[in-house]
mmCIF file of C-alpha atoms and ligand atoms in Angstrom:
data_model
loop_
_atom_site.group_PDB
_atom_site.id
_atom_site.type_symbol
_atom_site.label_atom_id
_atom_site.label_comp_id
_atom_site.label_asym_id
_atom_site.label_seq_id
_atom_site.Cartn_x
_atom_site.Cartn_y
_atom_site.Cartn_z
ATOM 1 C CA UNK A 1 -30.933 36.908 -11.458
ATOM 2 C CA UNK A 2 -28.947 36.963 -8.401
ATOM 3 C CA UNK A 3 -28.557 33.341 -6.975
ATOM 4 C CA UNK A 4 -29.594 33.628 -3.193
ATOM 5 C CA UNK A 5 -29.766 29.999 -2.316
ATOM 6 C CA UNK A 6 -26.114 28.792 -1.757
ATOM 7 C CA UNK A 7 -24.426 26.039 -0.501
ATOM 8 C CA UNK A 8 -21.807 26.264 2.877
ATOM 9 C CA UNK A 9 -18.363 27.913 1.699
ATOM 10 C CA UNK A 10 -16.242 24.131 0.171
ATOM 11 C CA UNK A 11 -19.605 22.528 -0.427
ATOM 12 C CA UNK A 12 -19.268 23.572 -4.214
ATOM 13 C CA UNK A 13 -15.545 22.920 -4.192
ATOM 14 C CA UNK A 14 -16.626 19.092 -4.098
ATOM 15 C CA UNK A 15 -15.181 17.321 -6.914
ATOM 16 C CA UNK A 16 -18.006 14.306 -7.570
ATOM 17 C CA UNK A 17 -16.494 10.973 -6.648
ATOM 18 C CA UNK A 18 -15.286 9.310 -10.233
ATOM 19 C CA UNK A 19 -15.644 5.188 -9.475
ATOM 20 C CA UNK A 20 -13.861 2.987 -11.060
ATOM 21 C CA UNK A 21 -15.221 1.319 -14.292
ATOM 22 C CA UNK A 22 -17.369 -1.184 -14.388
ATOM 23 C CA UNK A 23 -18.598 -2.448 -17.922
ATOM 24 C CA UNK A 24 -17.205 -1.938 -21.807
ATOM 25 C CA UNK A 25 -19.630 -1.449 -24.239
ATOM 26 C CA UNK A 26 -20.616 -4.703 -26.236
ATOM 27 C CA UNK A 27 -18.260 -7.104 -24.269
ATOM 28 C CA UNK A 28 -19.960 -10.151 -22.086
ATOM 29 C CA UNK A 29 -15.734 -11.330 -20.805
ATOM 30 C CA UNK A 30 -15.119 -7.608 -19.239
ATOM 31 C CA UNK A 31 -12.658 -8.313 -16.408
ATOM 32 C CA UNK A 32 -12.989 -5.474 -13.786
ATOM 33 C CA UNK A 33 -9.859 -4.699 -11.771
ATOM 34 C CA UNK A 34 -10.586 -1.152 -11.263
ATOM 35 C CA UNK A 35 -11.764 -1.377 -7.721
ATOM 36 C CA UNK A 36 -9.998 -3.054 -5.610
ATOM 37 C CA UNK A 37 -12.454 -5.350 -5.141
ATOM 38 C CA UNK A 38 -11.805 -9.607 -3.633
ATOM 39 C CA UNK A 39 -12.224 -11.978 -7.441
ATOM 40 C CA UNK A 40 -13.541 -14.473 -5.342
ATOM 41 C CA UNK A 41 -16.420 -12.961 -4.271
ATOM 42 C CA UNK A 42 -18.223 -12.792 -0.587
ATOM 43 C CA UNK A 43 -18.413 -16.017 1.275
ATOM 44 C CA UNK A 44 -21.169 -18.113 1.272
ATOM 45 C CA UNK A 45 -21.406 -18.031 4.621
ATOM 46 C CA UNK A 46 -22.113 -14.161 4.137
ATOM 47 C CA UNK A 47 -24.324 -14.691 1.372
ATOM 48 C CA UNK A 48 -26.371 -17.130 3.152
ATOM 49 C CA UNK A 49 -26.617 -14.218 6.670
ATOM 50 C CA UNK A 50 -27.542 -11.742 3.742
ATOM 51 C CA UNK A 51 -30.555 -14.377 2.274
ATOM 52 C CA UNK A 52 -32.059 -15.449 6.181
ATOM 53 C CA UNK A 53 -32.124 -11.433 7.293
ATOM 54 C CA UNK A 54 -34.683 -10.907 4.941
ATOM 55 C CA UNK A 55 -37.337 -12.549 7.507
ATOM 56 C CA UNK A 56 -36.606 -9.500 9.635
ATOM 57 C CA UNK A 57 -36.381 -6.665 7.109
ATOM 58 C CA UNK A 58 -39.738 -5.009 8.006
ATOM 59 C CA UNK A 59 -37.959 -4.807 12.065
ATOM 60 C CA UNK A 60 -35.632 -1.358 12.711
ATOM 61 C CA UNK A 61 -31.999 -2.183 13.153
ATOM 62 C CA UNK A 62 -30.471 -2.669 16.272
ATOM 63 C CA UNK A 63 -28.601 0.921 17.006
ATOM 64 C CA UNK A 64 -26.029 -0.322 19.030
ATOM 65 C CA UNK A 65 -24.413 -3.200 16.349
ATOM 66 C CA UNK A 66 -23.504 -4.717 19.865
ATOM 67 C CA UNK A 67 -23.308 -8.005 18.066
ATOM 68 C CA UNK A 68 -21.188 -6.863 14.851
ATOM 69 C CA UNK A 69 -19.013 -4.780 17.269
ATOM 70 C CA UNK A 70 -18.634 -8.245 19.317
ATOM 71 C CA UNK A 71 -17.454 -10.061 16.570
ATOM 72 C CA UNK A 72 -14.762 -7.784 15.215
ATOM 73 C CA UNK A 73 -13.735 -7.359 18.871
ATOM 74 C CA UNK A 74 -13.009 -11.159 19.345
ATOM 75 C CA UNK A 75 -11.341 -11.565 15.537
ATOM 76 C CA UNK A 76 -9.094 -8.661 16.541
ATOM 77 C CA UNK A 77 -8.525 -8.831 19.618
ATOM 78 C CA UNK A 78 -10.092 -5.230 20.809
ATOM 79 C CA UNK A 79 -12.438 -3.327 22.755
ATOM 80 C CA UNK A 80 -15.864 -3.851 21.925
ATOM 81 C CA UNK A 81 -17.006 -0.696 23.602
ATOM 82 C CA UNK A 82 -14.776 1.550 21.627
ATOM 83 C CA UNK A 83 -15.653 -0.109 18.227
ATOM 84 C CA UNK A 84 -18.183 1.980 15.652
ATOM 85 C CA UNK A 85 -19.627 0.783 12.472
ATOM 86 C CA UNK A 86 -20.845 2.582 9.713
ATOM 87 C CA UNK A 87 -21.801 2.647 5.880
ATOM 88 C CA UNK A 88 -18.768 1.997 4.498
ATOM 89 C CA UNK A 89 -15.004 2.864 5.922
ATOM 90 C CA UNK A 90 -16.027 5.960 3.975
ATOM 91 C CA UNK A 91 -18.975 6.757 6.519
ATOM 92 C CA UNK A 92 -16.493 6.676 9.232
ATOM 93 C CA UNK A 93 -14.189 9.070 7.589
ATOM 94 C CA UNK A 94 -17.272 11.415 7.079
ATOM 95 C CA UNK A 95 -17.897 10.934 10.950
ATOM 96 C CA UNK A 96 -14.409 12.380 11.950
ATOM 97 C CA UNK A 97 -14.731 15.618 9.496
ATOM 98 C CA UNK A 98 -18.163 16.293 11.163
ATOM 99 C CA UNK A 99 -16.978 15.876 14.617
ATOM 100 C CA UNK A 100 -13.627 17.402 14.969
ATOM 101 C CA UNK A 101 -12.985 19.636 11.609
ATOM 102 C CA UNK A 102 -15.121 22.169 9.992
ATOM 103 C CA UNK A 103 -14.986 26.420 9.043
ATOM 104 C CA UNK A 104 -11.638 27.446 10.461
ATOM 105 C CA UNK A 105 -9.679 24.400 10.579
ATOM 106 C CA UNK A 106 -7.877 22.551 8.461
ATOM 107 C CA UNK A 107 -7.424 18.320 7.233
ATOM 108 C CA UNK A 108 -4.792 17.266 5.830
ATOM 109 C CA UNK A 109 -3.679 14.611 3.399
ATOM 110 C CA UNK A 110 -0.831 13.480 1.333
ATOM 111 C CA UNK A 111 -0.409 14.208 -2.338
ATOM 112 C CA UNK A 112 -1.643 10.741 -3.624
ATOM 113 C CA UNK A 113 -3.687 10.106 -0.813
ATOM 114 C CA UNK A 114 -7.382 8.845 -0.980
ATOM 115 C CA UNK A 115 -10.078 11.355 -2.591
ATOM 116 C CA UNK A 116 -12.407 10.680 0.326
ATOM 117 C CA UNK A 117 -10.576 12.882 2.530
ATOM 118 C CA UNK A 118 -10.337 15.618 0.246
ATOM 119 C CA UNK A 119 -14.109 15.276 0.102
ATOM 120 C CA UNK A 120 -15.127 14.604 3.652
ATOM 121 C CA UNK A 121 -12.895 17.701 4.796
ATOM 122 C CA UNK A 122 -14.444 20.023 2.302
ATOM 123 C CA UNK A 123 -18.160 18.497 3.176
ATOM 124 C CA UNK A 124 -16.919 19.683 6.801
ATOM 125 C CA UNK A 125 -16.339 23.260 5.992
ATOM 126 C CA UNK A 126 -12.824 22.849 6.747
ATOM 127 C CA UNK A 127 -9.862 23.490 4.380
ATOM 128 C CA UNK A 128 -8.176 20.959 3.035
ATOM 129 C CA UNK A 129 -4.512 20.506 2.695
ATOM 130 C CA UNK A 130 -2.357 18.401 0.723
ATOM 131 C CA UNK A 131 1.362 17.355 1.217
ATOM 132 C CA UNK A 132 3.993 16.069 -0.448
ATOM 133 C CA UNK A 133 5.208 12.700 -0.388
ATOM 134 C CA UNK A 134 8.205 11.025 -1.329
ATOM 135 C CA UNK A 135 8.451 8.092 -3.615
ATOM 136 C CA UNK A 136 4.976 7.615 -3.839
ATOM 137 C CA UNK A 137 5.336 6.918 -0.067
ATOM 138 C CA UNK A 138 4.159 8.984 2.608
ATOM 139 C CA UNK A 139 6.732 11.136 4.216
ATOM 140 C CA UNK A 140 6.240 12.214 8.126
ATOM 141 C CA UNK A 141 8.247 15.036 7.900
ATOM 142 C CA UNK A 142 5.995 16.843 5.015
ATOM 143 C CA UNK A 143 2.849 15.372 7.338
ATOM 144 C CA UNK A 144 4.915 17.429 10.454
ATOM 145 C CA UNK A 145 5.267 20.372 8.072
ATOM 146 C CA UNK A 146 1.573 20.996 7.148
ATOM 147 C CA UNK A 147 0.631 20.570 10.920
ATOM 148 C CA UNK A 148 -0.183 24.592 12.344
ATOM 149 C CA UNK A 149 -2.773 25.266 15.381
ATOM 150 C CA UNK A 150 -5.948 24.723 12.654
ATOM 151 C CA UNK A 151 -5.042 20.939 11.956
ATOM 152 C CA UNK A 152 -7.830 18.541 13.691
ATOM 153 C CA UNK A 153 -7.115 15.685 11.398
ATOM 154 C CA UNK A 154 -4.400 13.966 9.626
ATOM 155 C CA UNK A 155 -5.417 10.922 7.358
ATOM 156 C CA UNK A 156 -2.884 8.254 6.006
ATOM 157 C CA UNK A 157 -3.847 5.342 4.301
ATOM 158 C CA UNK A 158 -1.574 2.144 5.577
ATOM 159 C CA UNK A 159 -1.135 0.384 2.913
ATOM 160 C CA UNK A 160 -1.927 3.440 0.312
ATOM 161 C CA UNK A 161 -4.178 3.255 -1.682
ATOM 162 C CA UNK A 162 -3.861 3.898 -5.022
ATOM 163 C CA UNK A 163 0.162 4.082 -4.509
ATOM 164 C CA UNK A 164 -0.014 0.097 -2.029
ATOM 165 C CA UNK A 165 3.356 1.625 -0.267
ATOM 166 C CA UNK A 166 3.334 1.591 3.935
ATOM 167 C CA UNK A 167 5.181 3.126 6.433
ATOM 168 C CA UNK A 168 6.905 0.881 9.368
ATOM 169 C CA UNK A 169 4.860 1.202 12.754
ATOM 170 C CA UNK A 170 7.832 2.811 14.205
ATOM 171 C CA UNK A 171 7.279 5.168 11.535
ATOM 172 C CA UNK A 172 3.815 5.479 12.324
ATOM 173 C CA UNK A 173 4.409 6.007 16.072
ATOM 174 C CA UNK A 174 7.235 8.934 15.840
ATOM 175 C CA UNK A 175 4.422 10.672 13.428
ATOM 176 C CA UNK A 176 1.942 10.433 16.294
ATOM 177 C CA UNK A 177 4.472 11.060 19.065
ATOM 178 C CA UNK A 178 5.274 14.307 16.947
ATOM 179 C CA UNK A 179 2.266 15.341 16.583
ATOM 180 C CA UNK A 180 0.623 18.215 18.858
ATOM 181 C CA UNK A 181 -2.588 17.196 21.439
ATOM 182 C CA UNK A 182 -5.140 19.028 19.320
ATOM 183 C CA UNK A 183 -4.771 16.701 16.141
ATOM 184 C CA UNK A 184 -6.013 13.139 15.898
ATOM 185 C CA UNK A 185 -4.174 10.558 13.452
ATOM 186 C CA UNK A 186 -6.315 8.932 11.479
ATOM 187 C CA UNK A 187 -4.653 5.805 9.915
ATOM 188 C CA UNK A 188 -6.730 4.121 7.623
ATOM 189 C CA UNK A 189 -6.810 0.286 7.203
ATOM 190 C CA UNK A 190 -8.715 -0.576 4.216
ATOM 191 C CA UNK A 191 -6.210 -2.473 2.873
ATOM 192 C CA UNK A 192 -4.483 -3.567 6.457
ATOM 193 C CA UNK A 193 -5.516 -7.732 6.241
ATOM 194 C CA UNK A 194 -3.389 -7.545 2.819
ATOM 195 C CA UNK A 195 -0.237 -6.332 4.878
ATOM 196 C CA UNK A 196 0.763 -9.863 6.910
ATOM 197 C CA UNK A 197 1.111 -9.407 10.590
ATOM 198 C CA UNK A 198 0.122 -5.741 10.451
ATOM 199 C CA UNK A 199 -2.479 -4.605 13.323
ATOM 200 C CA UNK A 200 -3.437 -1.397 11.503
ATOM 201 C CA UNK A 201 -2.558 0.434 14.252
ATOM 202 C CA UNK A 202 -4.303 -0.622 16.606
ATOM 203 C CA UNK A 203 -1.832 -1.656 18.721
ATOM 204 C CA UNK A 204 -0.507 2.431 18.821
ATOM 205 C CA UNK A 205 -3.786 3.255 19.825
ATOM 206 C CA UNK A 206 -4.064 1.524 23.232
ATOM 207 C CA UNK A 207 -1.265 3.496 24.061
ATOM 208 C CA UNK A 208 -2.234 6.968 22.916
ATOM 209 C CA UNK A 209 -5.636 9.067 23.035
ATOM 210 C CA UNK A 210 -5.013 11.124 19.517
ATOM 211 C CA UNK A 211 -4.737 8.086 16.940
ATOM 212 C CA UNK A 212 -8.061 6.485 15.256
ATOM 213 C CA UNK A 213 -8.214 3.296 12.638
ATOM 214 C CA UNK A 214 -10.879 3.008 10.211
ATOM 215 C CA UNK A 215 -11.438 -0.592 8.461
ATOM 216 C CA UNK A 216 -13.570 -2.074 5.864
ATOM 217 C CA UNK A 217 -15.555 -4.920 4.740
ATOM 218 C CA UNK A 218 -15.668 -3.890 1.186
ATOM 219 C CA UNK A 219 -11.855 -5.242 0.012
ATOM 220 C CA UNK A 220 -11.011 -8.725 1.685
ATOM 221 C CA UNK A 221 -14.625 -9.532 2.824
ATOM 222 C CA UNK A 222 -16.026 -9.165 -0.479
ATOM 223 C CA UNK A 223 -18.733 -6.518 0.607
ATOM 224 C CA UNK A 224 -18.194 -3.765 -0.921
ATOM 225 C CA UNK A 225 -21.541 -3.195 -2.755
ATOM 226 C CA UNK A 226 -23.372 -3.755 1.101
ATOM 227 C CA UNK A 227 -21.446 -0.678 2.252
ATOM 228 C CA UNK A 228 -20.087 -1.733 5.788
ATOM 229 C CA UNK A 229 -16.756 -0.422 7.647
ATOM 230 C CA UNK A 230 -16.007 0.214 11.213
ATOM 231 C CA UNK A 231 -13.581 2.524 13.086
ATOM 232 C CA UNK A 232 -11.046 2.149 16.645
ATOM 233 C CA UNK A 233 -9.985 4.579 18.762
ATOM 234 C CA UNK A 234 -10.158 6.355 22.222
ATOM 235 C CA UNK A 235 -13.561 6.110 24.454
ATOM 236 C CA UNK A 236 -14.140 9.362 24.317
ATOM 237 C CA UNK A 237 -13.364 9.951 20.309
ATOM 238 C CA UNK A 238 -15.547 6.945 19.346
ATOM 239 C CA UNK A 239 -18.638 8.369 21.698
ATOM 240 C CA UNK A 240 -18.342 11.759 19.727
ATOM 241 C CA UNK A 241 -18.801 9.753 16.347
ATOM 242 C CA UNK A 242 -21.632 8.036 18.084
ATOM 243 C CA UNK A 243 -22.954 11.148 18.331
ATOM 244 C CA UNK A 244 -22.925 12.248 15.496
ATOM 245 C CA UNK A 245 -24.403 8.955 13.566
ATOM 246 C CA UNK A 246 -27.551 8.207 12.482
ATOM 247 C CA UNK A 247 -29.160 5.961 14.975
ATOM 248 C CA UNK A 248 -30.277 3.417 11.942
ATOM 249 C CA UNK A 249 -27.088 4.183 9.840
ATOM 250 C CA UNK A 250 -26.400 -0.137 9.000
ATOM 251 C CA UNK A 251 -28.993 -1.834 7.993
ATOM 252 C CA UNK A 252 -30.271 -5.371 9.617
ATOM 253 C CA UNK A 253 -28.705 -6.780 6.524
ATOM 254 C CA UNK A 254 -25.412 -5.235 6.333
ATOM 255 C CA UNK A 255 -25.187 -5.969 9.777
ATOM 256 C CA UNK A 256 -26.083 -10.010 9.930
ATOM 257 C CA UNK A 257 -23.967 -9.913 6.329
ATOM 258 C CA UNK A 258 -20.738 -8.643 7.686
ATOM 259 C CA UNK A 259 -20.807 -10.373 11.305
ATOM 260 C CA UNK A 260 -20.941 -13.301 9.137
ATOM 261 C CA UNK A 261 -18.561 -12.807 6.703
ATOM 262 C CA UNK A 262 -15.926 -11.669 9.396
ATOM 263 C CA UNK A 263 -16.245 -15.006 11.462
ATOM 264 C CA UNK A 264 -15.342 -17.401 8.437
ATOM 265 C CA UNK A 265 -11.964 -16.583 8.886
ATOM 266 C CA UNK A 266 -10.744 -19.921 6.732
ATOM 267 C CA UNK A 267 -12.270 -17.457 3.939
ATOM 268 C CA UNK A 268 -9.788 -15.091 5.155
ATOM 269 C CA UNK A 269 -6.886 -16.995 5.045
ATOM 270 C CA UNK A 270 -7.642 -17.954 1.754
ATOM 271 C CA UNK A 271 -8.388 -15.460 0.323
ATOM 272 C CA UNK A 272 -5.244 -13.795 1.609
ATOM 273 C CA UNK A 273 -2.722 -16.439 0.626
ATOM 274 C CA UNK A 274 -4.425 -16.069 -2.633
ATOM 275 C CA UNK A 275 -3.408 -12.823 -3.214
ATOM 276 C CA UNK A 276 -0.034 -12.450 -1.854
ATOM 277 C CA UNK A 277 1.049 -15.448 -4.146
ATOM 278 C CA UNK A 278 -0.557 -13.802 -7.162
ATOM 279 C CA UNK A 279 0.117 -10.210 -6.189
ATOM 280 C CA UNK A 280 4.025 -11.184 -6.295
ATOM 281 C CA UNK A 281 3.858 -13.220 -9.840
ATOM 282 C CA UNK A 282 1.879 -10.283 -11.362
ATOM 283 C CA UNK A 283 4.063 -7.843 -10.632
ATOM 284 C CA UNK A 284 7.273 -10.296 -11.606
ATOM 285 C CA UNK A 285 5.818 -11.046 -14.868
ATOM 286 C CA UNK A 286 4.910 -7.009 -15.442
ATOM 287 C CA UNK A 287 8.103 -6.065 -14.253
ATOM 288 C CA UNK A 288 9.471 -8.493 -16.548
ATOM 289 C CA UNK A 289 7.698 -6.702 -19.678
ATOM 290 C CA UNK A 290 8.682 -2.979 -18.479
ATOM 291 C CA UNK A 291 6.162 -2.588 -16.066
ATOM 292 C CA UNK A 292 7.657 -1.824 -12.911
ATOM 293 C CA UNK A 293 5.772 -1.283 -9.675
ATOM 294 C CA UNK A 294 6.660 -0.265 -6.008
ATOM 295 C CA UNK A 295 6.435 -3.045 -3.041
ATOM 296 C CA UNK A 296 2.652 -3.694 -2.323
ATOM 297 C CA UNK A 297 1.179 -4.456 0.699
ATOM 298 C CA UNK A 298 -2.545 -4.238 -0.849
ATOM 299 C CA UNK A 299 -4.803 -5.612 -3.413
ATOM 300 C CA UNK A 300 -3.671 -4.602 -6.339
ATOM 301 C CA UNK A 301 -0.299 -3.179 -7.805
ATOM 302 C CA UNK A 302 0.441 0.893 -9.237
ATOM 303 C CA UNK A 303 2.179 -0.403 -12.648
ATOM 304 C CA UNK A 304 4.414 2.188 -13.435
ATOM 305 C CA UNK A 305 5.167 3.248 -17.405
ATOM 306 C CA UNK A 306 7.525 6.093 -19.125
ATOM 307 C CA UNK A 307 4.965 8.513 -19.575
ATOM 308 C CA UNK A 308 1.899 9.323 -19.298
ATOM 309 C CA UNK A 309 1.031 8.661 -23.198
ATOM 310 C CA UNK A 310 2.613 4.998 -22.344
ATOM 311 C CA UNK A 311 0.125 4.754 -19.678
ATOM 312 C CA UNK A 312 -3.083 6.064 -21.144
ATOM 313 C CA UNK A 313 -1.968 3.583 -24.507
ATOM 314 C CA UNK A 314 -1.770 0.256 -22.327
ATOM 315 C CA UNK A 315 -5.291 1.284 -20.946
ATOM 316 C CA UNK A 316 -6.552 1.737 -24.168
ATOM 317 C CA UNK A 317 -5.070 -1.931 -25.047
ATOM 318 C CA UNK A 318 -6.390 -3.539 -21.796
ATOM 319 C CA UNK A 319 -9.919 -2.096 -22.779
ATOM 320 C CA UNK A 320 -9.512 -3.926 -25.841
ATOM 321 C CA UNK A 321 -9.018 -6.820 -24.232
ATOM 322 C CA UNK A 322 -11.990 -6.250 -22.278
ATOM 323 C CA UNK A 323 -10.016 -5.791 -18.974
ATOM 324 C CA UNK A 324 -10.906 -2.670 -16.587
ATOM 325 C CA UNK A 325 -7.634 -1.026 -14.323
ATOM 326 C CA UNK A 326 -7.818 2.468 -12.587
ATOM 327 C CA UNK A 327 -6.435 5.628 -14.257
ATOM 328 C CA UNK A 328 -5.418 7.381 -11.345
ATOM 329 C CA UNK A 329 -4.335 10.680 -12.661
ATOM 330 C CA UNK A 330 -6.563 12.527 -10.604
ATOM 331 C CA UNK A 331 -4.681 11.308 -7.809
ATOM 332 C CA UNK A 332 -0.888 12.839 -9.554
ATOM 333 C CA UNK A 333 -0.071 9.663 -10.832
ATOM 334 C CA UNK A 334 -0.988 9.939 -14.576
ATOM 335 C CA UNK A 335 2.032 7.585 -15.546
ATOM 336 C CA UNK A 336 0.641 4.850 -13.383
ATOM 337 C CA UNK A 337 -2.421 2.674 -13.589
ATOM 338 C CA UNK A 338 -3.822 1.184 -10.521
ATOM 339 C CA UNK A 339 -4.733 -3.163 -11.478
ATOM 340 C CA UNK A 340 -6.176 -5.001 -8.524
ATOM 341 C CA UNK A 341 -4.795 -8.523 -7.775
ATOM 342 C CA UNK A 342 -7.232 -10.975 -9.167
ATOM 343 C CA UNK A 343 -7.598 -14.490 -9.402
ATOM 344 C CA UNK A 344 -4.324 -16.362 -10.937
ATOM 345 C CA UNK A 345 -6.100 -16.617 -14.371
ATOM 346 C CA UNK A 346 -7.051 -12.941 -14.172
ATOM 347 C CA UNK A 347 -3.720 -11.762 -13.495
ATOM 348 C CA UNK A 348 -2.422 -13.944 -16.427
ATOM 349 C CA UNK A 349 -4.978 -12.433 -18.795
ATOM 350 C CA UNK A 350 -3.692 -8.855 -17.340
ATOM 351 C CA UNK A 351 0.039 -9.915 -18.560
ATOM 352 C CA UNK A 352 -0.974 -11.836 -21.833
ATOM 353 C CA UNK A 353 -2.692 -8.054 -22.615
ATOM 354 C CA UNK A 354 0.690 -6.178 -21.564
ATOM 355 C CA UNK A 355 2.703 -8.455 -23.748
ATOM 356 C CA UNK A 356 0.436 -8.250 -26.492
ATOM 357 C CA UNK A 357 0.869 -4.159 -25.948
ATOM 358 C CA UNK A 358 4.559 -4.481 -26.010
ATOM 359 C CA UNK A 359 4.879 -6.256 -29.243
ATOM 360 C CA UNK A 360 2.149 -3.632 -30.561
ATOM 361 C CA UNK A 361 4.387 -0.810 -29.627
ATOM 362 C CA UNK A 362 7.876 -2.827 -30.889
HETATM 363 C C1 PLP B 401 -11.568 1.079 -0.643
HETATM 364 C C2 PLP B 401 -11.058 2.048 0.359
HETATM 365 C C3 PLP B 401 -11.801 2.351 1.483
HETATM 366 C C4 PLP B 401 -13.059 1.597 1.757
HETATM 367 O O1 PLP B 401 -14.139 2.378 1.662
HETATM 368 P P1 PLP B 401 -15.532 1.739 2.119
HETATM 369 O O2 PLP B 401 -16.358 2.944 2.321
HETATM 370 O O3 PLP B 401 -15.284 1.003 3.393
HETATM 371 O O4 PLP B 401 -15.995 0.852 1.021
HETATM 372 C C5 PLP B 401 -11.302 3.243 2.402
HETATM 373 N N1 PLP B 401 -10.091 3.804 2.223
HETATM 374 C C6 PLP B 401 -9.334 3.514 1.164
HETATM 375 C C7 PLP B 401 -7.993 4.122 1.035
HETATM 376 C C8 PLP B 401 -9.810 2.647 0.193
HETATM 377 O O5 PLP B 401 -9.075 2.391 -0.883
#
C-alpha cells in the first residue's frame, strides 16, 4: 500500500528528544545530575505563588503576561514591551524557527550545540546546518563560514550547554557585526545567571536590530518541570513571535510561579554562590583523579576521560552508585559526560564514586 498521508519534508527527520535520566531501577538514594537542574529546589516563595493560583485555575490566563514581563523587566533592567514569555526557553526557540526560517532556508548551529535547534529548525521546514567548533568552544569564524543568503537564524548557547565554555562579549559582538542584515543572532541564556556579571547579551541588543536572547526559569529558578522561559530582542522581532504564539500559551500558574520565584532574588544569590563554590571544588577534586574538564560558566561540568570506553565505564560505576550524569554522545562528545553542580554533599558523593572507579580500574 502506497502511504499517501505524509508529514512536511524534515518533519520525519526529527530525532525524538532523549531526556536525561531520571530513576535506577530498585534504588530509593538515586542522585540525578543529568539535567541541569538547581539541588536546592524552587523557592518557597515560588512554591507558595504555585499553591494560592489554584483559587483562580478555572479563570483563562492573562495573554499579555504584562505582570511576569514587568518583573523580569525591573530584575534586569529591560524593556518590558519587548519581553515574550513562553513554555519553556524551548518554546521561544520554536517561536523563532516558525517566524523567520522554514522550506528554503537554512539554521544553523555549532557541532555540540543544543539538540533543540536541530529540532526546532527541522519542525520549521528549514535545513539545518551544523558547524564546527574549536575546543569544544564555539568558533565565529566557522559560524561566518556556514552563513550564505538562506541563513535566517544562527543559535549559540552562552554558556554552552552540554560543553559550559563562552565566548567574550567582544566576541559575541564582532559575530553579530559580521553578520549580514537578513540573519538574526540568537544567543541563548539558559545558563547566563551562572556566568557572574554576564548580561546575556542583552546589552548588544539595545544596540543592534538582528540579535535575540532567550532565558529560562527551568535551571537557577528551580522550574523546570512548570515549563517557563522568556525571550529579548528588537520591537519589531518580539511582535512577530507574538504573533505567532498561542494567546493562552503560560498558564495562570506558571505565570504567578515564575513572577514569584524571579523576585526572591536572596534565592538567587544563594543559590548562585552555591554553585560557583562547588562547581570549582568538583572539578578540582575530578581533575585531581584524571578527570579533567574545560572552564565552566554553567551548572554543571563536561568531565573529560581517554576514551570513550573510559567514559561509558565511569557511567556504568556512577549508576552503581545510584548517581545519574548525561551521556552526551549524541551531541559528538562520547568521551565526555555532562554532571550538573549539585549540592556540596552531592558533588562529594560524585568524587567518592570517581575515586572508587579509579581504584577499580588500577
Ligand atoms: C536547559 C536549556 C534550555 C532551557 O530550556 P527550557 O525550555 O527553558 O526548559 C535552553 N537552552 C539550553 C542550551 C539548555 O541547556
Amino acid at each position: 500500500m502506497t502511504k499517501s498521508i505524509s508529514p512536511k519534508p524534515g518533519i520525519d527527520r526529527i530525532a525524538l528528544y532523549q531526556g536525561g535520566a531520571s530513576q535506577l531501577e530498585g534504588r530509593s538514594d538515586v542522585l540525578k545530575l543529568s539535567s541541569n537542574e538547581n539541588p536546592f529546589g524552587a523557592p518557597d516563595a515560588a512554591k507558595t505563588a504555585l499553591v494560592a493560583s489554584a483559587t483562580n485555575i478555572h479563570r483563562y490566563p492573562p495573554t499579555d503576561h504584562a505582570s511576569l514581563r514587568a518583573a523580569i523587566a525591573e530584575v534586569h533592567d529591560l524593556d518590558v514591551n519587548r519581553i515574550i514569555c513562553g513554555a519553556g526557553s524551548d518554546e521561544i526557540i520554536a517561536f523563532l524557527c516558525q517566524a523567520y526560517a522554514g522550506e528554503g532556508t537554512e539554521v544553523i548551529y555549532t557541532a555540540h550545540g543544543f539538540s533543540m535547534y536541530k529540532i526546532s529548525a527541522l519542525a520549521s521546514g528549514a535545513t539545518p546546518v551544523e558547524v564546527p567548533e574549536r575546543d569544544r568552544t564555539v568558533d565565529i569564524d566557522a559560524i561566518l563560514a556556514g552563513v550564505t543568503a538562506k541563513t535566517r537564524l544562527i543559535f549559540i548557547a552562552n554558556p554552552a550547554n552540554p560543553t559550559g565554555t563562552m565566548i567574550d562579549d567582544e566576541t559575541t559582538r564582532q559575530l553579530a557585526d559580521a553578520l549580514p542584515p537578513h540573519v538574526i543572532l540568537v544567543l541563548d541564556g539558559a545558563y547566563a545567571e551562572y556566568a557572574e556579571g554576564f548580561d546575556g547579551g542583552a546589552s548588544l541588543i539595545e544596540t543592534r536590530d538582528n540579535v535575540v536572547m532567550t532565558r529560562t526559569f527551568s535551571k537557577l529558578y528551580g522550574l523546570g518541570g512548570l515549563r517557563i522561559g522568556w525571550g529579548y530582542g528588537p520591537q519589531d522581532i518580539i511582535d512577530n513571535l507574538n504573533r505567532v504564539r498561542g494567546p493562552f500559551n503560560l498558564s495562570t500558574s506558571q505565570l504567578a510561579t515564575a513572577e514569584a520565584a524571579i523576585r526572591d532574588r536572596d534565592w538567587a544569590a544563594r543559590c548562585l554562590s552555591e554553585n560557583t563554590k562547588n562547581r570549582a571544588w568538583m572539578a578540582d577534586a575530578l581533575a585531581a583523579l584524571d578527570v579533567p574538564s574545560d572552564a565552566s560558566s554553567a551548572n554543571f561540568i563536561l568531565a573529560r576521560f581517554q576514551n570513550e570506553a573510559e567514559a561509558n565505564a565511569c557511567e556504568a560505576a556512577f549508576r552503581e552508585d545510584g548517581i545519574l550524569v548525561r551521556k552526551v554522545g549524541g551531541y559528538k562528545l562520547p568521551q565526555c559526560l555532562r554532571i550538573t553542580v549539585g549540592t556540596q554533599a552531592d558533588c562529594r558523593r560524585v568524587v567518592a564514586s570517581v575515586r572508587r572507579f579509579r581504584e577499580t580500574q588500577s
